[in-house]
Structures are given as C-alpha cells and as structure tokens.
PDB file of C-alpha atoms in Angstrom:
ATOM      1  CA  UNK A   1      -0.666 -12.709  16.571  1.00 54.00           C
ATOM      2  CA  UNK A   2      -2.731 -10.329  18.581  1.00 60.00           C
ATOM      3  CA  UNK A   3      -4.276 -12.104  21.761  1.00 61.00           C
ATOM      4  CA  UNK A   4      -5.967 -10.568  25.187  1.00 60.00           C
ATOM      5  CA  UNK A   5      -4.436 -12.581  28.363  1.00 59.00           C
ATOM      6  CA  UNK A   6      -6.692 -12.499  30.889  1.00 59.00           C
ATOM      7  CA  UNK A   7      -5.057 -14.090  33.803  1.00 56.00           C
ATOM      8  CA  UNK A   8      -5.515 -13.252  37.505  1.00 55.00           C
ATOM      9  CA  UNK A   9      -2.607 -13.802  40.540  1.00 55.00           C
ATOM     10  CA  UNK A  10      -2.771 -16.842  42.354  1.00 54.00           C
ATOM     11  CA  UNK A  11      -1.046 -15.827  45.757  1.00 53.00           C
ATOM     12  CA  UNK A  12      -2.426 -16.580  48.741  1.00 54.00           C
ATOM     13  CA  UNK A  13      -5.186 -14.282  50.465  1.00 56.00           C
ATOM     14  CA  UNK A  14      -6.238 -14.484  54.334  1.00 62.00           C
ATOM     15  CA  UNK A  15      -9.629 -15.780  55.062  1.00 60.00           C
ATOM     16  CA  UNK A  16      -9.961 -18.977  53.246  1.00 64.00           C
ATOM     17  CA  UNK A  17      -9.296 -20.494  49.842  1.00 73.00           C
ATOM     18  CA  UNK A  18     -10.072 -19.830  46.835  1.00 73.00           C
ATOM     19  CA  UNK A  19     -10.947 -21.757  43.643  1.00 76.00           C
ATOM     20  CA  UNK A  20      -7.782 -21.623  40.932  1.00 76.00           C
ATOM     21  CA  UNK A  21      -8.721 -19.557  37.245  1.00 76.00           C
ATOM     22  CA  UNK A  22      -7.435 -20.424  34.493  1.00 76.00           C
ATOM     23  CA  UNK A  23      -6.571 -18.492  31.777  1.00 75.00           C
ATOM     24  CA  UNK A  24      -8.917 -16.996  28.962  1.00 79.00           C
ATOM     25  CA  UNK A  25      -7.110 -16.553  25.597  1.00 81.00           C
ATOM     26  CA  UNK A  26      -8.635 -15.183  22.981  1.00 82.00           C
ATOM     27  CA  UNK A  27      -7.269 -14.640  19.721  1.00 85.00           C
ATOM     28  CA  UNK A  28      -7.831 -11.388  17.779  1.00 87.00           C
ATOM     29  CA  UNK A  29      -6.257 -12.156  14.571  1.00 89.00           C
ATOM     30  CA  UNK A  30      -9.678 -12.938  12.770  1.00 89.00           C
ATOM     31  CA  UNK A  31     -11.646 -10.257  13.773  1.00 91.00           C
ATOM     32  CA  UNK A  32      -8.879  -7.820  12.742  1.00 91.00           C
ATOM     33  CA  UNK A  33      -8.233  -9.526   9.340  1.00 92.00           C
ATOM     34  CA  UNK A  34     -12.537  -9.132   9.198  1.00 92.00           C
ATOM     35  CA  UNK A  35     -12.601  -5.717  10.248  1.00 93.00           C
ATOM     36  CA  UNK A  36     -10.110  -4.393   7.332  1.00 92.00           C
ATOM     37  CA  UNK A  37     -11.463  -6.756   4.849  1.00 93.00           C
ATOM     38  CA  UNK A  38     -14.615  -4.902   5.720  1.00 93.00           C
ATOM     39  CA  UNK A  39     -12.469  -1.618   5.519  1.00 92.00           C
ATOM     40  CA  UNK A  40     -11.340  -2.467   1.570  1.00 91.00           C
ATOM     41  CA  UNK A  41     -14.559  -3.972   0.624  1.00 90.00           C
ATOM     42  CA  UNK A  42     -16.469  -0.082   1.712  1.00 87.00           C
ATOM     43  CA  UNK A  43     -13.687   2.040   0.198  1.00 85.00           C
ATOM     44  CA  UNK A  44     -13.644  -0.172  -3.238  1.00 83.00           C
ATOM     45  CA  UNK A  45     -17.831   0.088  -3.477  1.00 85.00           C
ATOM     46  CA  UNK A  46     -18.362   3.786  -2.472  1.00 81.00           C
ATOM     47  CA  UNK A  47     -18.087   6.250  -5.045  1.00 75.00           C
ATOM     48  CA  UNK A  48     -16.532   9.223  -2.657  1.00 72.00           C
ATOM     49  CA  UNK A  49     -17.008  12.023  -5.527  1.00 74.00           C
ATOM     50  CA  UNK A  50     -18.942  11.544  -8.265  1.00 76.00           C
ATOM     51  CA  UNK A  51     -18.149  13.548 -11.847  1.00 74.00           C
ATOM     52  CA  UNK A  52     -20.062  16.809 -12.952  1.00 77.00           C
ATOM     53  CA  UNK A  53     -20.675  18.979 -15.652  1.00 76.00           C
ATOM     54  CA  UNK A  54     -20.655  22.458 -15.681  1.00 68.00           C
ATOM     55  CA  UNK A  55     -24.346  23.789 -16.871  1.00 69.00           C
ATOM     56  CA  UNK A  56     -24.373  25.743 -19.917  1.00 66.00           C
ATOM     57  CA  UNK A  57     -27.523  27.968 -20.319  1.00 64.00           C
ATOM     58  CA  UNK A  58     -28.994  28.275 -23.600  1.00 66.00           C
ATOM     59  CA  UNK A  59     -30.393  32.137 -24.365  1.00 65.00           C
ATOM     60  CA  UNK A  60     -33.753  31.631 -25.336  1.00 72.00           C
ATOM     61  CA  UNK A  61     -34.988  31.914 -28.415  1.00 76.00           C
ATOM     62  CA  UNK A  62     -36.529  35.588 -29.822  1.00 76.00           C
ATOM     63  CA  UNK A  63     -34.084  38.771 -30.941  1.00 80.00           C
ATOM     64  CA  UNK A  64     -31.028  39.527 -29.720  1.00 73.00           C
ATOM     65  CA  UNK A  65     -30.603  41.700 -26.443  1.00 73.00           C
ATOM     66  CA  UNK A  66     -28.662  44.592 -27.513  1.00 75.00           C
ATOM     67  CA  UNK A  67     -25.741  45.307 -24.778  1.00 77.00           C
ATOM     68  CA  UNK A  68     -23.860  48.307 -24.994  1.00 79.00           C
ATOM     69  CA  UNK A  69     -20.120  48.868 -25.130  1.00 78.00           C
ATOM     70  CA  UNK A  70     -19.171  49.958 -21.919  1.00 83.00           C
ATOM     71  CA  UNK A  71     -20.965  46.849 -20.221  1.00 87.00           C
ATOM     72  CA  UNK A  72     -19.128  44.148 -22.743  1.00 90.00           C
ATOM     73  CA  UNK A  73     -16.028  42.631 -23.055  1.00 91.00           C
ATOM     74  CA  UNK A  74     -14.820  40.392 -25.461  1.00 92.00           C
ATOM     75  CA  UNK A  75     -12.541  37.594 -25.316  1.00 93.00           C
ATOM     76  CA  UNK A  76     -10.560  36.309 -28.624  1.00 93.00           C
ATOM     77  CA  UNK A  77      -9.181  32.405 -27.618  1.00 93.00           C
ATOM     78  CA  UNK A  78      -6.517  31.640 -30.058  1.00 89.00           C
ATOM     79  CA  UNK A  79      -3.882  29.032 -30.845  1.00 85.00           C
ATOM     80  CA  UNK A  80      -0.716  28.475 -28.123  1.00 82.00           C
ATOM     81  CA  UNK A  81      -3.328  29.195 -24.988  1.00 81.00           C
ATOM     82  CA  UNK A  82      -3.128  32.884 -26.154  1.00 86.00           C
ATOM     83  CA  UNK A  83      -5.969  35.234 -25.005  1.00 92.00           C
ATOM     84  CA  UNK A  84      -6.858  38.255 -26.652  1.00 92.00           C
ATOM     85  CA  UNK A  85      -9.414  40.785 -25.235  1.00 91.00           C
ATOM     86  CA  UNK A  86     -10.954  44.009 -26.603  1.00 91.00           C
ATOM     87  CA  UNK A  87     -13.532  46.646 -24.660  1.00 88.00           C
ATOM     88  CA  UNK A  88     -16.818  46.086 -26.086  1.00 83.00           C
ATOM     89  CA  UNK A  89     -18.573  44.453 -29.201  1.00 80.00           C
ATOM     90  CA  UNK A  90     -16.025  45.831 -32.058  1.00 75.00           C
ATOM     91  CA  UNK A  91     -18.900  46.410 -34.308  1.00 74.00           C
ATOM     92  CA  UNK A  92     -17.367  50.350 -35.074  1.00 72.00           C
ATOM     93  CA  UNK A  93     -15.688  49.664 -38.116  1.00 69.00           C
ATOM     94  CA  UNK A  94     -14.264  53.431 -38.024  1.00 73.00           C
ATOM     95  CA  UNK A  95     -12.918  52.746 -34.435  1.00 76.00           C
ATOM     96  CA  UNK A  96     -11.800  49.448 -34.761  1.00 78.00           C
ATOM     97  CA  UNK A  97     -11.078  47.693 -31.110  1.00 85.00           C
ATOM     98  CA  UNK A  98      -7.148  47.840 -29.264  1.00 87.00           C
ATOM     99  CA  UNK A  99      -6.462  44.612 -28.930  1.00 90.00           C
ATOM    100  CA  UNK A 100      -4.434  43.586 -25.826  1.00 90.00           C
ATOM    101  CA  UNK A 101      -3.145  40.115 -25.044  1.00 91.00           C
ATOM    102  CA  UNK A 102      -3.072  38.266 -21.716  1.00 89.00           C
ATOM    103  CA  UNK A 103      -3.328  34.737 -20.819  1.00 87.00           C
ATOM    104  CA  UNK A 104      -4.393  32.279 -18.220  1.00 87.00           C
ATOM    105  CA  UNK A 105      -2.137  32.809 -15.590  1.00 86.00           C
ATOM    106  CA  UNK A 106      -3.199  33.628 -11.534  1.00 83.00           C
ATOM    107  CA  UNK A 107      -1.342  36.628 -11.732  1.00 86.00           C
ATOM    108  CA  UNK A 108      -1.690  39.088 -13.930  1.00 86.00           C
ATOM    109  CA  UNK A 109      -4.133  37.229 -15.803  1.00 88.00           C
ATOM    110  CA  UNK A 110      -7.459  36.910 -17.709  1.00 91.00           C
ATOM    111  CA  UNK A 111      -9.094  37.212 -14.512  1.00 91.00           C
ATOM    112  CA  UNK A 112      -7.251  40.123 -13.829  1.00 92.00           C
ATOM    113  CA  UNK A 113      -8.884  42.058 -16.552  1.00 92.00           C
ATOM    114  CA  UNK A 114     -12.221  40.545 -15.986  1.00 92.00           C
ATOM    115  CA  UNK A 115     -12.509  41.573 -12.472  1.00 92.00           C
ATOM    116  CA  UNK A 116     -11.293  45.213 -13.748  1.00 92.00           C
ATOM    117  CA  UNK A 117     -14.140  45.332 -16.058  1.00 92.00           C
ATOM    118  CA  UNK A 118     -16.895  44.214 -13.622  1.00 92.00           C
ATOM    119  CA  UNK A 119     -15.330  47.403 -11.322  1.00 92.00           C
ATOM    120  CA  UNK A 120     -15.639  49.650 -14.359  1.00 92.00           C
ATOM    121  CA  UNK A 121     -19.357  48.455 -14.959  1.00 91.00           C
ATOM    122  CA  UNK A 122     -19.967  48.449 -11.142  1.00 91.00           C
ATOM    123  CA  UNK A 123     -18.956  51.996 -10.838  1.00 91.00           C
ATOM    124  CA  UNK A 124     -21.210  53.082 -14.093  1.00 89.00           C
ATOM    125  CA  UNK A 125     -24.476  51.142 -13.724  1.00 87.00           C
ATOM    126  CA  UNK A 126     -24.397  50.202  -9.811  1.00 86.00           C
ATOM    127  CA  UNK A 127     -24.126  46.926 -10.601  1.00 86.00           C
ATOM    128  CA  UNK A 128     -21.159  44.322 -11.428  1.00 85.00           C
ATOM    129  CA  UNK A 129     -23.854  41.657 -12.707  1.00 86.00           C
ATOM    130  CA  UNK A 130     -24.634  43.783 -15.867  1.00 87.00           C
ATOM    131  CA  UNK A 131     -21.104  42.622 -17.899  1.00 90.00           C
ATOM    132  CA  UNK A 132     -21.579  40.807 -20.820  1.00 90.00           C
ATOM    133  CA  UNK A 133     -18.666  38.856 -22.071  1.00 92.00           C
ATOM    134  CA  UNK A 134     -18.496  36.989 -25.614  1.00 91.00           C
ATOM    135  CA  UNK A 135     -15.831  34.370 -25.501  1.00 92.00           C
ATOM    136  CA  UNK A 136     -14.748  34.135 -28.937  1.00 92.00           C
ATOM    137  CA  UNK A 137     -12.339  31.014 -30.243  1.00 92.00           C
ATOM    138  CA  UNK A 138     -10.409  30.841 -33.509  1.00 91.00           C
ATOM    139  CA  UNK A 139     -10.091  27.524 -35.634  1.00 90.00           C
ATOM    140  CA  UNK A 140      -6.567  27.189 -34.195  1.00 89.00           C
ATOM    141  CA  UNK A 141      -7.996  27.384 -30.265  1.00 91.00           C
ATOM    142  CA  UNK A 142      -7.702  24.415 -28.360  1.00 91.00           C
ATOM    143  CA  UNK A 143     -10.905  22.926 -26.913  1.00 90.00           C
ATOM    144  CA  UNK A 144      -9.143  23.297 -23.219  1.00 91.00           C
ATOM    145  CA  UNK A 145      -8.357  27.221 -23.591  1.00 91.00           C
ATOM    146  CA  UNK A 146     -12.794  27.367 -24.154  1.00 91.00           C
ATOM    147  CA  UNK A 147     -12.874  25.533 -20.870  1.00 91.00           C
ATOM    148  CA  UNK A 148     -10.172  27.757 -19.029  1.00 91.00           C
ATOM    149  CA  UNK A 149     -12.058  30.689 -20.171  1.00 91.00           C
ATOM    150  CA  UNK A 150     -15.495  29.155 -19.001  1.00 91.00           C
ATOM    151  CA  UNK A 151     -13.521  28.574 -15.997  1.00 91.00           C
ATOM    152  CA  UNK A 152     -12.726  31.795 -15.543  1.00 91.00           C
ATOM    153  CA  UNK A 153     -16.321  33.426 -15.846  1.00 91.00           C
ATOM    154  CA  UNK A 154     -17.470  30.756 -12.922  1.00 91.00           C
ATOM    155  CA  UNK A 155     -14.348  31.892 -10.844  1.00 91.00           C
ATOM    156  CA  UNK A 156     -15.246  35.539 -11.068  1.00 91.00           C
ATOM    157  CA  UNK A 157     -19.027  35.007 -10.826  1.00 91.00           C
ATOM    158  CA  UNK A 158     -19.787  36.291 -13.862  1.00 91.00           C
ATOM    159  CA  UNK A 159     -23.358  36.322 -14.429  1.00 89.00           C
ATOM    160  CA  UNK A 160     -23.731  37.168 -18.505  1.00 88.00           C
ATOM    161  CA  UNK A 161     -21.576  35.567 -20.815  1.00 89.00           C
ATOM    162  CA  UNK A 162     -21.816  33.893 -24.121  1.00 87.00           C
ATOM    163  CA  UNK A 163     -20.066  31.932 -26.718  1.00 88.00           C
ATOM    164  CA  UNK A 164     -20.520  33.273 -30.305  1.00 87.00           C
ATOM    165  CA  UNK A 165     -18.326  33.189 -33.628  1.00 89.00           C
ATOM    166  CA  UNK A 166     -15.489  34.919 -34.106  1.00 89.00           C
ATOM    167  CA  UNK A 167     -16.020  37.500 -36.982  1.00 88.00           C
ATOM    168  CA  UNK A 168     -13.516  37.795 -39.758  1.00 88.00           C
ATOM    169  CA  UNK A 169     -12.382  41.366 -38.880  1.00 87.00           C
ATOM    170  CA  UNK A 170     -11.743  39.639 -35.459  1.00 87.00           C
ATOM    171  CA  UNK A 171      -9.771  37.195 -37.535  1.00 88.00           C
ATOM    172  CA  UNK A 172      -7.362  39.849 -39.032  1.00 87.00           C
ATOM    173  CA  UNK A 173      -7.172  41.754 -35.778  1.00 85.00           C
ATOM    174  CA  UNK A 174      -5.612  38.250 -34.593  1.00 85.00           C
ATOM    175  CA  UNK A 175      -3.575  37.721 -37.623  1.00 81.00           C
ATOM    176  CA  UNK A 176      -4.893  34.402 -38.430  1.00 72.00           C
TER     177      UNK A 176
END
C-alpha cells in the first residue's frame, strides 16, 4: 500500500510551546489503480497505426506510349518466388531476349539489377526516371511474389512501371 507520511518532530524548541500535529496519511493506492486503469483504457481505444494501401495508378486511356529498349526492363514472376528478367520489351522475334534469373533477396537481388538498369538509363538519357519496367506474372506466380516485386519498384523509386500479360513466347522462354 503506497501512503505519504507527513509527520513533523515533536522535540522541544526554546521560546515557548507549541501546539502538537498530528499526522496526515494519505493513501495512494486509488489514485494509482485510477491512473493505470486510465493507462489501459487509452492504449486499448487508440488506433496507434492505422492500415494502408499502396496506390496503383491506372495509365489513362488513349494509345500506347511506345518505350524503347534500352529504357525497359522486364520482369517474368514465376512459380517457387523465382524472378526472371530480360533487357527490354522482347518484341524481336529474330533476337529473342537472354533471360537471366534472380530473386528477391537484399543481396544480390532483384533490386540489384533494377538499380543497374536505372544507372544504364541515367548515363544514356540524363535521367534515371525514364525506365520503364513491365512486371510480368505466370499462372503458377504467387500473388505475394506481384507484391514483392511492387515492393521493389517503391524501394528503388521507380517512377514508370506497369503490370501487363505475360506473352506466350515469354511463356516458353520460362518453360512453363
């Protein structure tokens, strides 16, 4: 029990006598049992983050933008978290893309060879802001590796990006 004694000495001083206090208790144990029932009753009712959404912006509607190769990069989401990328569109069918795999990983990652790509398109056009990357997901791709890679455009801040069908060429390139 938590309680404040205020009680003064009662020896003798010179000059005369004086009048005998008596002793103020005061007991603390409500207003600490208030003050944390206060405490729960704030942390239960205020909402200290509240849920978002990443915003997805629509292209509007007209032709297509052509984009050349050297400013895209496309990414091929298949099944197991695998990542696929190519440089450019593929739309040469007598140079058909190199595919290279990668994955989602910190190091040595999908960012990795994002981040190389806006350097490359940095260095040719001035500016990093003009790659265009077309995420790509097979039947077999998990609805969290579209999210990683959507996570992985906001992480490197990139500024053009869209998701579009995989073709069926794409398809064979993959194996699938």
């Amino acid at each position: 029990m938590a309680e404040m004694d205020t009680s003064s000495e009662s020896g003798r001083q010179r000059g005369g006598r004086r009048s005998k206090k008596l002793s103020t208790r005061v007991d603390m144990t409500p207003m600490v049992d208030l003050g944390f029932l206060l405490i729960t009753f704030f942390m239960l009712t205020t909402v200290l983050t509240k849920p978002g959404a990443m915003p997805l912006v629509m292209p509007a509607d007209g032709p297509p933008t052509p984009v050349g190769d050297s400013k895209a990069l496309t990414l091929l989401i298949h099944d197991n978290d695998r990542i696929s990328w190519y440089d450019g569109q593929g739309q040469d069918a007598q140079h058909p893309p190199v595919l290279y795999a990668s994955n989602f990983a910190v190091h040595n990652g999908i960012g990795e060879v994002i981040r190389a790509k806006q350097q490359k398109v940095a260095r040719a056009t001035g500016d990093a802001d003009q790659l265009v990357v077309m995420i790509k997901a097979a039947k077999s791709a998990r609805y969290r590796s579209v999210v990683d890679a959507l996570d992985e455009m906001k992480i490197n801040r990139v500024a053009r990006y869209a998701i579009t069908d995989i073709t069926p060429e794409e398809l064979a390139l993959l194996g699938e």
